Amino acid sequence: MGFGTWLNLQAKKLDWISIQLMKLSVFAFALMVAKLWKPILSLDWYWYALIFVIAAIGAAYKVFRKWNYERRFSMWSKSKITLIVLGAVIILGLLLVSCAPPPPTPTPTPTPALPDREEEMPAEIAFKPSEPVFDPTSPSFDPFAIETPCRELEDPNLVEEAYRHHIFASVDETLDGIELSGDQVLEIKNRRVVLNGDITLRGNARLVVENFYILWNNSYFAEYMGLVQDNAAFEAKHSVLVKGCPGNLNVYVEGQLTMDESISFFDIIPCRGSVATINSSQLVGPLGVNWPGDGPISLKVTNSRVSQIVIAFSSGEPEEVLFSGLRWGGPQSLSVSTMEGASLKVENSWIGRIDKLSRGGWVFDINEVPYVKDHWEFGTPVPDDAELGVLLNKKHYIIVDSEVDSMWLWFTIGSKVRIANWKAGRFTHWNLHQDFEVQGVGYDVTLENTSVNWVKWMICGETEVENNDNCQISPYGRDVRVTVTNSVIPHNLAMRGNENVKLINCTVPSEIAFLDARRMYAAGGHIHYLEFENTTISGTMEVASTYTRISGTVTILMEEQDVNYDWGTVEREYPLEVKDENGNPVSNAEVKLFDFENNLVWNGTTDQNGSAQFTIMFTEDNWNEKWRLEVTTKIKKISREIGFLTSTPVILSL
């Protein structure tokens, strides 16, 4: 074979290669477009571009060879052209590879920054942007290194859960409580502690913690509490304060509180006479920090992030109190003082939760529930017959040009209120006494060009709520009666004791809590009556109280994992309807109820409307068990499981 013949064979092979390159060019072009449109492929876009260019040159060579140089050049010339084209392709490919830009570095999503914040906050607390996945169950896991931005914990509940795992995995000590009095001083440094009890500081006692991780292991609302009384002081530096469950855990401060370079999931409640200083810290508990504006108190928040600041009033002589320009986010700096000697200073701080969906920010808690404080001994239930005082609130609160996360309006014992057609949003003008039917409420509230995201009705008297949305219902007191009609309650039904509540045509896509609030409120109680009528509940439930009775017709869209049944008795009433195959009521049907151990606990018969009614007593020991309901007629017997979360009426069709 001569050299020319060999070159001709190589040219034919190049023809075949060029055809394959043309096919590859189409595929490479499609990949490149897909990569640029949605970056789901593993290679970077310029590699696809390189493949496309090389394939395109091969395709061009094929076209050039077919239409031109076959007629014009000798075999040797064709071969030289082939070698030149191949050399050019190789050189171009090498140039493209050498000049290809480095893979782009992902730019982290910027987070709202506070001026000079990072310089003032230690690196251990100034969390890094989130990328790596951490393992909170590892003993070497360091919560201060959680990859989340400092002021923007992506989900406080998840981060708090990570802290819990970390403390449990490397706990140094478990305590039944901390109680100091007199001149006692307790310093705890470089420790991980689980606390199963109250924190009580009295006299001149001091509790000082540094590089300290504490899991205050409460499992339900108000199980444990903190109290800093008299001249006592609680100081936390570079520490993490975590609670056991997602609900509230309150630290009441009548003395001094200092938090420096720390993270707290507790709710800080300064009371009259207290001094609280928050510096370079995060208060991310559900309530954040409280500021009672009707008593001598000093609260200073500097270079910090606070989930919300609750501006609270519970008494006062007639006076107009003006608030203007409150907003969500930061950085914020403001100073507020009242004639009663309350002082609030916020400097260069972020007020609010992660984003405007989870909100937080500024809250108004307007209260006038009277009680005699001498009857409240911390850590013991308040007697049902505790004496009531006359701490009435006669102030008029005017909120102008502001963003308010929520208002908590209390209707005192003996009040009668009708709330109709309240909707969340921006109010050009709204006034409590003008827009609602109000009797027995001493204070007044006016909104001017102000937005409110939701409202909490704290009901201690008699109240009708109709056609509301974005609200919470929180009744408690002495013979409280509440009727809620045609409303949505997305911010919890918190039953705090001694109340009678009826929900008609309502939706509750949030928590229903039966609580023993006697440790927190002098008029709180531990007995609850809740009646449903054509209502749907679909959130969660907490039971932590002595006795609860539930009756009526309700659709329950919950699973067992949605229930936190801590303690107490729930007596649930079940209406029953028995129907035949045509939907007609079946009278005189025999009905039997067997418990989870197959013991007969009740039997009866249906009335002329095919109806009957039975009750089951639930406790923390049996609430997740199943009872069996059996219905027998002359021609048929049917049965059905009944549980704590069974919807009513129970309908059995023969």
Short mmCIF file of N, CA and C in Angstrom, two decimals, residues 59-195:
data_model
loop_
_atom_site.label_atom_id
_atom_site.label_comp_id
_atom_site.label_asym_id
_atom_site.label_seq_id
_atom_site.Cartn_x
_atom_site.Cartn_y
_atom_site.Cartn_z
N ALA A 59 -17.70 19.08 12.25
CA ALA A 59 -18.81 19.14 11.31
C ALA A 59 -18.47 20.07 10.15
N ALA A 60 -17.82 21.20 10.45
CA ALA A 60 -17.44 22.13 9.39
C ALA A 60 -16.45 21.48 8.43
N TYR A 61 -15.54 20.71 8.99
CA TYR A 61 -14.59 19.99 8.14
C TYR A 61 -15.31 19.05 7.19
N LYS A 62 -16.32 18.35 7.68
CA LYS A 62 -17.07 17.41 6.86
C LYS A 62 -17.76 18.15 5.71
N VAL A 63 -18.41 19.24 6.07
CA VAL A 63 -19.11 20.00 5.02
C VAL A 63 -18.11 20.54 4.00
N PHE A 64 -16.98 21.10 4.48
CA PHE A 64 -15.97 21.65 3.58
C PHE A 64 -15.43 20.57 2.64
N ARG A 65 -15.17 19.41 3.18
CA ARG A 65 -14.64 18.31 2.38
C ARG A 65 -15.63 17.86 1.33
N LYS A 66 -16.92 17.80 1.71
CA LYS A 66 -17.93 17.27 0.79
C LYS A 66 -18.17 18.20 -0.39
N TRP A 67 -18.24 19.50 -0.13
CA TRP A 67 -18.68 20.44 -1.15
C TRP A 67 -17.54 21.15 -1.87
N ASN A 68 -16.34 21.08 -1.37
CA ASN A 68 -15.30 21.88 -2.00
C ASN A 68 -14.07 21.08 -2.42
N TYR A 69 -13.30 20.69 -1.38
CA TYR A 69 -11.94 20.35 -1.76
C TYR A 69 -11.81 18.96 -2.37
N GLU A 70 -12.87 18.14 -2.50
CA GLU A 70 -12.77 16.87 -3.21
C GLU A 70 -12.48 17.09 -4.69
N ARG A 71 -12.97 18.20 -5.23
CA ARG A 71 -12.81 18.45 -6.66
C ARG A 71 -11.52 19.20 -6.99
N ARG A 72 -10.96 19.89 -5.98
CA ARG A 72 -9.91 20.85 -6.29
C ARG A 72 -8.51 20.40 -5.90
N PHE A 73 -8.40 19.43 -4.98
CA PHE A 73 -7.08 19.10 -4.46
C PHE A 73 -6.73 17.65 -4.74
N SER A 74 -5.44 17.42 -4.81
CA SER A 74 -4.95 16.06 -4.96
C SER A 74 -5.09 15.32 -3.64
N MET A 75 -4.83 13.98 -3.70
CA MET A 75 -4.94 13.17 -2.49
C MET A 75 -3.97 13.69 -1.42
N TRP A 76 -2.73 14.04 -1.86
CA TRP A 76 -1.75 14.54 -0.89
C TRP A 76 -2.21 15.85 -0.26
N SER A 77 -2.79 16.73 -1.12
CA SER A 77 -3.27 18.02 -0.59
C SER A 77 -4.41 17.80 0.39
N LYS A 78 -5.29 16.86 0.02
CA LYS A 78 -6.41 16.58 0.95
C LYS A 78 -5.87 16.12 2.30
N SER A 79 -4.88 15.24 2.26
CA SER A 79 -4.33 14.73 3.51
C SER A 79 -3.67 15.83 4.32
N LYS A 80 -2.95 16.75 3.63
CA LYS A 80 -2.33 17.85 4.36
C LYS A 80 -3.39 18.73 5.02
N ILE A 81 -4.47 18.98 4.26
CA ILE A 81 -5.54 19.80 4.83
C ILE A 81 -6.15 19.11 6.05
N THR A 82 -6.31 17.78 5.93
CA THR A 82 -6.85 17.02 7.07
C THR A 82 -5.97 17.17 8.30
N LEU A 83 -4.64 17.01 8.10
CA LEU A 83 -3.72 17.13 9.24
C LEU A 83 -3.74 18.54 9.82
N ILE A 84 -3.81 19.54 8.93
CA ILE A 84 -3.85 20.93 9.40
C ILE A 84 -5.10 21.19 10.23
N VAL A 85 -6.26 20.69 9.73
CA VAL A 85 -7.52 20.89 10.47
C VAL A 85 -7.45 20.21 11.83
N LEU A 86 -6.94 18.96 11.83
CA LEU A 86 -6.83 18.25 13.11
C LEU A 86 -5.90 18.98 14.08
N GLY A 87 -4.78 19.46 13.57
CA GLY A 87 -3.85 20.21 14.42
C GLY A 87 -4.49 21.47 14.98
N ALA A 88 -5.25 22.16 14.11
CA ALA A 88 -5.93 23.38 14.57
C ALA A 88 -6.94 23.07 15.67
N VAL A 89 -7.67 21.97 15.48
CA VAL A 89 -8.66 21.58 16.51
C VAL A 89 -7.97 21.29 17.84
N ILE A 90 -6.85 20.54 17.79
CA ILE A 90 -6.13 20.20 19.03
C ILE A 90 -5.60 21.46 19.71
N ILE A 91 -4.98 22.35 18.90
CA ILE A 91 -4.43 23.59 19.48
C ILE A 91 -5.54 24.44 20.08
N LEU A 92 -6.66 24.58 19.35
CA LEU A 92 -7.79 25.37 19.86
C LEU A 92 -8.34 24.77 21.15
N GLY A 93 -8.44 23.43 21.17
CA GLY A 93 -8.93 22.78 22.39
C GLY A 93 -8.04 23.05 23.58
N LEU A 94 -6.70 22.95 23.36
CA LEU A 94 -5.76 23.21 24.46
C LEU A 94 -5.86 24.66 24.93
N LEU A 95 -6.01 25.59 23.98
CA LEU A 95 -6.15 27.00 24.36
C LEU A 95 -7.41 27.23 25.19
N LEU A 96 -8.51 26.60 24.75
CA LEU A 96 -9.77 26.78 25.48
C LEU A 96 -9.67 26.22 26.90
N VAL A 97 -9.03 25.03 27.01
CA VAL A 97 -8.89 24.43 28.34
C VAL A 97 -8.02 25.30 29.24
N SER A 98 -6.91 25.82 28.70
CA SER A 98 -6.01 26.63 29.52
C SER A 98 -6.62 27.96 29.92
N CYS A 99 -7.52 28.48 29.06
CA CYS A 99 -8.13 29.78 29.35
C CYS A 99 -9.47 29.67 30.06
N ALA A 100 -9.93 28.45 30.29
CA ALA A 100 -11.26 28.29 30.92
C ALA A 100 -11.25 28.91 32.31
N PRO A 101 -12.28 29.64 32.65
CA PRO A 101 -12.33 30.27 33.98
C PRO A 101 -12.50 29.22 35.07
N PRO A 102 -12.05 29.52 36.29
CA PRO A 102 -12.26 28.57 37.39
C PRO A 102 -13.74 28.43 37.71
N PRO A 103 -14.15 27.31 38.32
CA PRO A 103 -15.56 27.13 38.67
C PRO A 103 -16.02 28.26 39.56
N PRO A 104 -17.21 28.81 39.29
CA PRO A 104 -17.70 29.93 40.10
C PRO A 104 -17.93 29.52 41.55
N THR A 105 -17.56 30.40 42.47
CA THR A 105 -17.79 30.15 43.89
C THR A 105 -19.18 30.63 44.27
N PRO A 106 -20.03 29.75 44.86
CA PRO A 106 -21.38 30.18 45.23
C PRO A 106 -21.31 31.34 46.21
N THR A 107 -22.12 32.34 45.95
CA THR A 107 -22.20 33.50 46.84
C THR A 107 -23.24 33.25 47.90
N PRO A 108 -22.87 33.28 49.18
CA PRO A 108 -23.87 33.05 50.23
C PRO A 108 -24.92 34.13 50.23
N THR A 109 -26.14 33.74 50.55
CA THR A 109 -27.24 34.70 50.62
C THR A 109 -26.96 35.71 51.73
N PRO A 110 -26.96 37.01 51.40
CA PRO A 110 -26.67 37.99 52.45
C PRO A 110 -27.76 38.01 53.50
N THR A 111 -27.37 38.25 54.73
CA THR A 111 -28.33 38.37 55.82
C THR A 111 -28.30 39.80 56.34
N PRO A 112 -29.41 40.26 56.88
CA PRO A 112 -29.45 41.63 57.40
C PRO A 112 -28.33 41.84 58.42
N ALA A 113 -27.48 42.80 58.15
CA ALA A 113 -26.33 43.03 59.02
C ALA A 113 -26.58 44.24 59.90
N LEU A 114 -26.07 44.18 61.09
CA LEU A 114 -26.14 45.31 62.01
C LEU A 114 -24.78 46.02 61.98
N PRO A 115 -24.75 47.34 61.88
CA PRO A 115 -23.47 48.05 61.84
C PRO A 115 -22.60 47.71 63.04
N ASP A 116 -21.31 47.41 62.74
CA ASP A 116 -20.32 47.13 63.78
C ASP A 116 -20.65 45.91 64.63
N ARG A 117 -21.62 45.12 64.21
CA ARG A 117 -22.09 44.00 65.04
C ARG A 117 -21.03 42.91 65.13
N GLU A 118 -20.45 42.56 63.98
CA GLU A 118 -19.53 41.43 63.98
C GLU A 118 -18.27 41.73 64.79
N GLU A 119 -17.82 43.01 64.78
CA GLU A 119 -16.63 43.33 65.55
C GLU A 119 -16.88 43.22 67.05
N GLU A 120 -18.12 43.47 67.45
CA GLU A 120 -18.42 43.48 68.87
C GLU A 120 -18.84 42.11 69.39
N MET A 121 -19.20 41.21 68.51
CA MET A 121 -19.65 39.89 68.94
C MET A 121 -18.54 38.87 68.73
N PRO A 122 -18.25 38.03 69.71
CA PRO A 122 -17.21 37.01 69.54
C PRO A 122 -17.49 36.09 68.37
N ALA A 123 -16.41 35.57 67.79
CA ALA A 123 -16.57 34.70 66.62
C ALA A 123 -17.38 33.48 66.93
N GLU A 124 -17.33 32.99 68.18
CA GLU A 124 -18.07 31.78 68.52
C GLU A 124 -19.58 31.98 68.43
N ILE A 125 -20.03 33.23 68.61
CA ILE A 125 -21.47 33.49 68.56
C ILE A 125 -21.87 33.99 67.19
N ALA A 126 -20.96 34.65 66.48
CA ALA A 126 -21.28 35.13 65.14
C ALA A 126 -21.26 33.94 64.19
N PHE A 127 -22.36 33.25 64.09
CA PHE A 127 -22.43 32.00 63.35
C PHE A 127 -22.09 32.20 61.88
N LYS A 128 -21.56 31.16 61.27
CA LYS A 128 -21.16 31.20 59.88
C LYS A 128 -22.35 30.87 58.98
N PRO A 129 -22.28 31.27 57.68
CA PRO A 129 -23.38 30.92 56.78
C PRO A 129 -23.59 29.42 56.71
N SER A 130 -24.82 29.02 56.50
CA SER A 130 -25.15 27.59 56.57
C SER A 130 -24.79 26.88 55.27
N GLU A 131 -23.97 25.88 55.36
CA GLU A 131 -23.66 24.99 54.24
C GLU A 131 -23.49 23.57 54.74
N PRO A 132 -22.50 23.31 55.62
CA PRO A 132 -22.30 21.91 56.04
C PRO A 132 -23.46 21.40 56.86
N VAL A 133 -23.66 20.10 56.79
CA VAL A 133 -24.68 19.46 57.63
C VAL A 133 -24.02 19.02 58.92
N PHE A 134 -24.57 19.47 60.08
CA PHE A 134 -23.98 19.10 61.35
C PHE A 134 -24.73 17.93 61.96
N ASP A 135 -24.05 17.24 62.84
CA ASP A 135 -24.66 16.11 63.55
C ASP A 135 -24.81 16.49 65.01
N PRO A 136 -26.03 16.92 65.43
CA PRO A 136 -26.20 17.37 66.81
C PRO A 136 -26.09 16.25 67.83
N THR A 137 -26.10 14.99 67.37
CA THR A 137 -25.99 13.89 68.33
C THR A 137 -24.53 13.56 68.65
N SER A 138 -23.60 14.17 67.95
CA SER A 138 -22.19 13.89 68.20
C SER A 138 -21.72 14.57 69.48
N PRO A 139 -20.98 13.86 70.34
CA PRO A 139 -20.48 14.48 71.57
C PRO A 139 -19.56 15.67 71.31
N SER A 140 -18.94 15.71 70.13
CA SER A 140 -18.04 16.81 69.82
C SER A 140 -18.75 17.99 69.18
N PHE A 141 -20.05 17.88 69.03
CA PHE A 141 -20.83 18.95 68.40
C PHE A 141 -20.80 20.21 69.26
N ASP A 142 -20.48 21.34 68.67
CA ASP A 142 -20.41 22.61 69.40
C ASP A 142 -21.55 23.51 68.95
N PRO A 143 -22.54 23.78 69.78
CA PRO A 143 -23.68 24.59 69.37
C PRO A 143 -23.29 25.98 68.90
N PHE A 144 -22.21 26.55 69.47
CA PHE A 144 -21.83 27.89 69.04
C PHE A 144 -21.33 27.90 67.60
N ALA A 145 -21.03 26.72 67.05
CA ALA A 145 -20.55 26.63 65.67
C ALA A 145 -21.65 26.21 64.72
N ILE A 146 -22.90 26.25 65.15
CA ILE A 146 -24.00 25.91 64.24
C ILE A 146 -23.95 26.82 63.03
N GLU A 147 -23.99 26.22 61.85
CA GLU A 147 -23.87 27.01 60.63
C GLU A 147 -25.18 27.71 60.31
N THR A 148 -25.50 28.74 61.06
CA THR A 148 -26.65 29.59 60.78
C THR A 148 -26.27 31.02 61.09
N PRO A 149 -26.81 31.98 60.34
CA PRO A 149 -26.43 33.37 60.57
C PRO A 149 -26.83 33.83 61.97
N CYS A 150 -26.09 34.80 62.47
CA CYS A 150 -26.25 35.21 63.86
C CYS A 150 -27.66 35.67 64.18
N ARG A 151 -28.20 36.57 63.39
CA ARG A 151 -29.50 37.12 63.74
C ARG A 151 -30.62 36.45 62.98
N GLU A 152 -30.30 35.37 62.25
CA GLU A 152 -31.33 34.76 61.43
C GLU A 152 -31.31 33.26 61.59
N LEU A 153 -31.55 32.76 62.78
CA LEU A 153 -31.69 31.31 62.97
C LEU A 153 -32.80 30.84 62.05
N GLU A 154 -32.50 29.90 61.15
CA GLU A 154 -33.46 29.54 60.13
C GLU A 154 -34.71 28.92 60.71
N ASP A 155 -34.58 28.17 61.78
CA ASP A 155 -35.73 27.62 62.48
C ASP A 155 -35.33 27.48 63.95
N PRO A 156 -35.74 28.40 64.81
CA PRO A 156 -35.32 28.34 66.21
C PRO A 156 -35.64 27.00 66.87
N ASN A 157 -36.76 26.37 66.50
CA ASN A 157 -37.09 25.09 67.11
C ASN A 157 -36.06 24.02 66.74
N LEU A 158 -35.61 24.02 65.46
CA LEU A 158 -34.60 23.03 65.06
C LEU A 158 -33.27 23.30 65.74
N VAL A 159 -32.89 24.56 65.82
CA VAL A 159 -31.63 24.89 66.46
C VAL A 159 -31.68 24.54 67.94
N GLU A 160 -32.81 24.84 68.59
CA GLU A 160 -32.94 24.48 70.00
C GLU A 160 -32.88 22.97 70.19
N GLU A 161 -33.48 22.23 69.27
CA GLU A 161 -33.42 20.76 69.35
C GLU A 161 -31.98 20.28 69.22
N ALA A 162 -31.20 20.94 68.36
CA ALA A 162 -29.79 20.58 68.23
C ALA A 162 -29.05 20.83 69.55
N TYR A 163 -29.35 21.93 70.20
CA TYR A 163 -28.74 22.19 71.51
C TYR A 163 -29.12 21.10 72.51
N ARG A 164 -30.38 20.69 72.52
CA ARG A 164 -30.81 19.65 73.46
C ARG A 164 -30.01 18.37 73.26
N HIS A 165 -29.86 17.95 71.99
CA HIS A 165 -29.09 16.74 71.70
C HIS A 165 -27.66 16.89 72.20
N HIS A 166 -27.08 18.05 71.97
CA HIS A 166 -25.69 18.27 72.36
C HIS A 166 -25.53 18.17 73.88
N ILE A 167 -26.42 18.81 74.62
CA ILE A 167 -26.30 18.80 76.08
C ILE A 167 -26.52 17.40 76.62
N PHE A 168 -27.55 16.71 76.10
CA PHE A 168 -27.81 15.34 76.56
C PHE A 168 -26.63 14.42 76.26
N ALA A 169 -25.98 14.64 75.11
CA ALA A 169 -24.88 13.75 74.71
C ALA A 169 -23.63 13.96 75.55
N SER A 170 -23.50 15.11 76.20
CA SER A 170 -22.26 15.37 76.95
C SER A 170 -22.55 16.07 78.27
N VAL A 171 -23.64 15.68 78.93
CA VAL A 171 -24.04 16.34 80.17
C VAL A 171 -23.02 16.07 81.28
N ASP A 172 -22.67 17.12 82.00
CA ASP A 172 -21.75 17.00 83.13
C ASP A 172 -22.48 16.77 84.45
N GLU A 173 -23.72 17.29 84.53
CA GLU A 173 -24.40 17.27 85.82
C GLU A 173 -25.90 17.43 85.61
N THR A 174 -26.68 16.77 86.46
CA THR A 174 -28.14 16.94 86.48
C THR A 174 -28.54 17.47 87.85
N LEU A 175 -29.31 18.57 87.84
CA LEU A 175 -29.73 19.21 89.08
C LEU A 175 -31.25 19.16 89.20
N ASP A 176 -31.72 19.08 90.45
CA ASP A 176 -33.16 19.09 90.70
C ASP A 176 -33.72 20.50 90.80
N GLY A 177 -32.89 21.48 90.72
CA GLY A 177 -33.30 22.87 90.81
C GLY A 177 -32.15 23.69 91.37
N ILE A 178 -32.27 25.01 91.26
CA ILE A 178 -31.28 25.92 91.83
C ILE A 178 -32.01 26.89 92.73
N GLU A 179 -31.68 26.88 94.01
CA GLU A 179 -32.31 27.78 94.98
C GLU A 179 -31.23 28.43 95.83
N LEU A 180 -31.14 29.75 95.72
CA LEU A 180 -30.15 30.52 96.47
C LEU A 180 -30.85 31.61 97.24
N SER A 181 -30.32 31.95 98.41
CA SER A 181 -30.91 33.02 99.22
C SER A 181 -29.81 33.68 100.03
N GLY A 182 -30.19 34.77 100.71
CA GLY A 182 -29.22 35.49 101.52
C GLY A 182 -28.09 36.04 100.67
N ASP A 183 -26.85 35.80 101.09
CA ASP A 183 -25.68 36.27 100.35
C ASP A 183 -25.00 35.15 99.57
N GLN A 184 -25.71 34.08 99.30
CA GLN A 184 -25.12 32.95 98.58
C GLN A 184 -24.75 33.34 97.15
N VAL A 185 -23.61 32.81 96.69
CA VAL A 185 -23.15 33.04 95.33
C VAL A 185 -22.80 31.68 94.72
N LEU A 186 -23.35 31.40 93.54
CA LEU A 186 -23.04 30.16 92.84
C LEU A 186 -22.49 30.51 91.46
N GLU A 187 -21.26 30.09 91.18
CA GLU A 187 -20.63 30.30 89.88
C GLU A 187 -20.48 28.95 89.18
N ILE A 188 -20.96 28.89 87.95
CA ILE A 188 -20.86 27.66 87.15
C ILE A 188 -20.17 28.03 85.83
N LYS A 189 -19.04 27.38 85.54
CA LYS A 189 -18.30 27.67 84.32
C LYS A 189 -17.96 26.37 83.60
N ASN A 190 -18.00 26.45 82.27
CA ASN A 190 -17.56 25.34 81.42
C ASN A 190 -18.29 24.04 81.77
N ARG A 191 -19.60 24.13 81.95
CA ARG A 191 -20.38 22.96 82.33
C ARG A 191 -21.59 22.82 81.41
N ARG A 192 -22.05 21.57 81.28
CA ARG A 192 -23.29 21.26 80.58
C ARG A 192 -24.23 20.61 81.59
N VAL A 193 -25.33 21.29 81.85
CA VAL A 193 -26.20 20.93 82.97
C VAL A 193 -27.62 20.70 82.48
N VAL A 194 -28.26 19.64 82.99
CA VAL A 194 -29.69 19.42 82.81
C VAL A 194 -30.37 19.78 84.13
N LEU A 195 -31.38 20.65 84.06
CA LEU A 195 -32.04 21.14 85.27
C LEU A 195 -33.48 20.66 85.29
#
